[in-house]
C-alpha atoms as a printed R data frame, in Angstrom:
   type eleno elety resid chain resno      x      y       z
1  ATOM     1    CA   UNK     A     1 13.599 55.863 -63.286
2  ATOM     2    CA   UNK     A     2 16.142 57.551 -61.040
3  ATOM     3    CA   UNK     A     3 17.363 55.292 -58.089
4  ATOM     4    CA   UNK     A     4 15.865 56.011 -54.652
5  ATOM     5    CA   UNK     A     5 17.474 58.556 -52.486
6  ATOM     6    CA   UNK     A     6 19.146 56.868 -49.441
7  ATOM     7    CA   UNK     A     7 18.470 58.196 -46.059
8  ATOM     8    CA   UNK     A     8 21.143 58.345 -43.419
9  ATOM     9    CA   UNK     A     9 18.686 57.776 -40.415
10 ATOM    10    CA   UNK     A    10 18.696 53.897 -40.493
11 ATOM    11    CA   UNK     A    11 22.522 53.644 -41.547
12 ATOM    12    CA   UNK     A    12 24.930 52.735 -38.915
13 ATOM    13    CA   UNK     A    13 26.898 55.844 -37.477
14 ATOM    14    CA   UNK     A    14 30.108 55.049 -39.193
15 ATOM    15    CA   UNK     A    15 28.372 55.120 -42.816
16 ATOM    16    CA   UNK     A    16 25.874 58.048 -42.042
17 ATOM    17    CA   UNK     A    17 28.159 60.840 -43.562
18 ATOM    18    CA   UNK     A    18 28.982 58.798 -46.614
19 ATOM    19    CA   UNK     A    19 25.555 57.350 -47.664
20 ATOM    20    CA   UNK     A    20 25.840 58.707 -51.229
21 ATOM    21    CA   UNK     A    21 28.939 56.659 -51.667
22 ATOM    22    CA   UNK     A    22 27.567 53.218 -51.046
23 ATOM    23    CA   UNK     A    23 27.545 50.862 -53.867
24 ATOM    24    CA   UNK     A    24 24.560 50.751 -56.157
25 ATOM    25    CA   UNK     A    25 22.253 47.901 -55.024
26 ATOM    26    CA   UNK     A    26 23.223 48.257 -51.613
27 ATOM    27    CA   UNK     A    27 20.809 48.827 -48.495
28 ATOM    28    CA   UNK     A    28 20.839 48.255 -44.740
29 ATOM    29    CA   UNK     A    29 18.178 46.290 -42.837
30 ATOM    30    CA   UNK     A    30 18.398 47.837 -39.308
31 ATOM    31    CA   UNK     A    31 16.151 44.728 -37.732
32 ATOM    32    CA   UNK     A    32 17.910 42.809 -35.101
33 ATOM    33    CA   UNK     A    33 21.691 43.574 -35.003
34 ATOM    34    CA   UNK     A    34 21.389 44.948 -38.717
35 ATOM    35    CA   UNK     A    35 22.882 43.751 -41.989
36 ATOM    36    CA   UNK     A    36 24.027 44.864 -45.377
37 ATOM    37    CA   UNK     A    37 21.902 43.337 -48.137
38 ATOM    38    CA   UNK     A    38 22.722 43.365 -51.817
39 ATOM    39    CA   UNK     A    39 19.863 43.372 -54.571
40 ATOM    40    CA   UNK     A    40 20.595 41.881 -57.852
41 ATOM    41    CA   UNK     A    41 18.914 40.367 -60.879
42 ATOM    42    CA   UNK     A    42 19.311 36.715 -62.019
43 ATOM    43    CA   UNK     A    43 17.436 34.791 -64.740
44 ATOM    44    CA   UNK     A    44 15.069 37.934 -64.808
45 ATOM    45    CA   UNK     A    45 14.079 37.794 -61.091
46 ATOM    46    CA   UNK     A    46 15.014 40.058 -58.310
47 ATOM    47    CA   UNK     A    47 17.175 38.418 -55.702
48 ATOM    48    CA   UNK     A    48 18.735 39.822 -52.449
49 ATOM    49    CA   UNK     A    49 21.712 38.380 -50.655
50 ATOM    50    CA   UNK     A    50 22.899 39.080 -46.837
51 ATOM    51    CA   UNK     A    51 26.669 40.304 -47.772
52 ATOM    52    CA   UNK     A    52 27.771 41.792 -44.333
53 ATOM    53    CA   UNK     A    53 26.995 42.674 -40.968
54 ATOM    54    CA   UNK     A    54 26.315 46.237 -39.555
55 ATOM    55    CA   UNK     A    55 30.083 46.719 -38.714
56 ATOM    56    CA   UNK     A    56 31.281 46.549 -42.335
57 ATOM    57    CA   UNK     A    57 33.172 49.528 -43.574
58 ATOM    58    CA   UNK     A    58 32.328 51.498 -46.836
59 ATOM    59    CA   UNK     A    59 35.521 50.053 -48.418
60 ATOM    60    CA   UNK     A    60 34.764 46.580 -47.428
61 ATOM    61    CA   UNK     A    61 31.160 46.844 -49.034
62 ATOM    62    CA   UNK     A    62 32.621 48.023 -52.158
63 ATOM    63    CA   UNK     A    63 35.114 45.019 -52.333
64 ATOM    64    CA   UNK     A    64 32.260 42.676 -51.462
65 ATOM    65    CA   UNK     A    65 29.914 43.928 -54.089
66 ATOM    66    CA   UNK     A    66 32.792 43.913 -56.847
67 ATOM    67    CA   UNK     A    67 33.665 40.158 -55.965
68 ATOM    68    CA   UNK     A    68 30.007 39.217 -56.031
69 ATOM    69    CA   UNK     A    69 29.610 40.793 -59.548
70 ATOM    70    CA   UNK     A    70 32.615 39.105 -60.668
71 ATOM    71    CA   UNK     A    71 31.581 35.899 -59.439
72 ATOM    72    CA   UNK     A    72 28.280 36.318 -61.297
73 ATOM    73    CA   UNK     A    73 29.880 37.384 -64.403
74 ATOM    74    CA   UNK     A    74 32.276 34.615 -64.335
75 ATOM    75    CA   UNK     A    75 29.311 32.169 -63.598
76 ATOM    76    CA   UNK     A    76 27.449 33.647 -66.677
77 ATOM    77    CA   UNK     A    77 30.380 33.320 -68.865
78 ATOM    78    CA   UNK     A    78 31.111 29.545 -67.822
79 ATOM    79    CA   UNK     A    79 27.596 28.624 -68.267
80 ATOM    80    CA   UNK     A    80 27.494 30.399 -71.752
81 ATOM    81    CA   UNK     A    81 30.913 28.635 -72.745
82 ATOM    82    CA   UNK     A    82 29.502 25.297 -71.716
83 ATOM    83    CA   UNK     A    83 26.330 25.775 -73.823
84 ATOM    84    CA   UNK     A    84 28.570 26.868 -76.878
85 ATOM    85    CA   UNK     A    85 30.637 23.727 -76.278
86 ATOM    86    CA   UNK     A    86 27.802 21.383 -76.094
87 ATOM    87    CA   UNK     A    87 25.958 23.017 -79.050
88 ATOM    88    CA   UNK     A    88 29.192 22.621 -81.071
89 ATOM    89    CA   UNK     A    89 29.554 19.091 -80.032
90 ATOM    90    CA   UNK     A    90 26.309 17.832 -81.688
């Protein structure tokens, strides 16, 4: 299924023209002061995390998402390594 098309009407003004360049899994919640939300899967469940306020630039959003993905990958690798070590210890 193709990803949902992003609409620019709810995005902050400094991002509207570049809506197609937003990282995958990012959406803007315009309620209150507004914030950027990252949607991801963990343990087979969909989760969301607030990652930035409305003033974040497109470059900042890319850096945040990349760091978040690396953190999740590292967490997965470490937990997998620990399981492997525990299995080999018995």
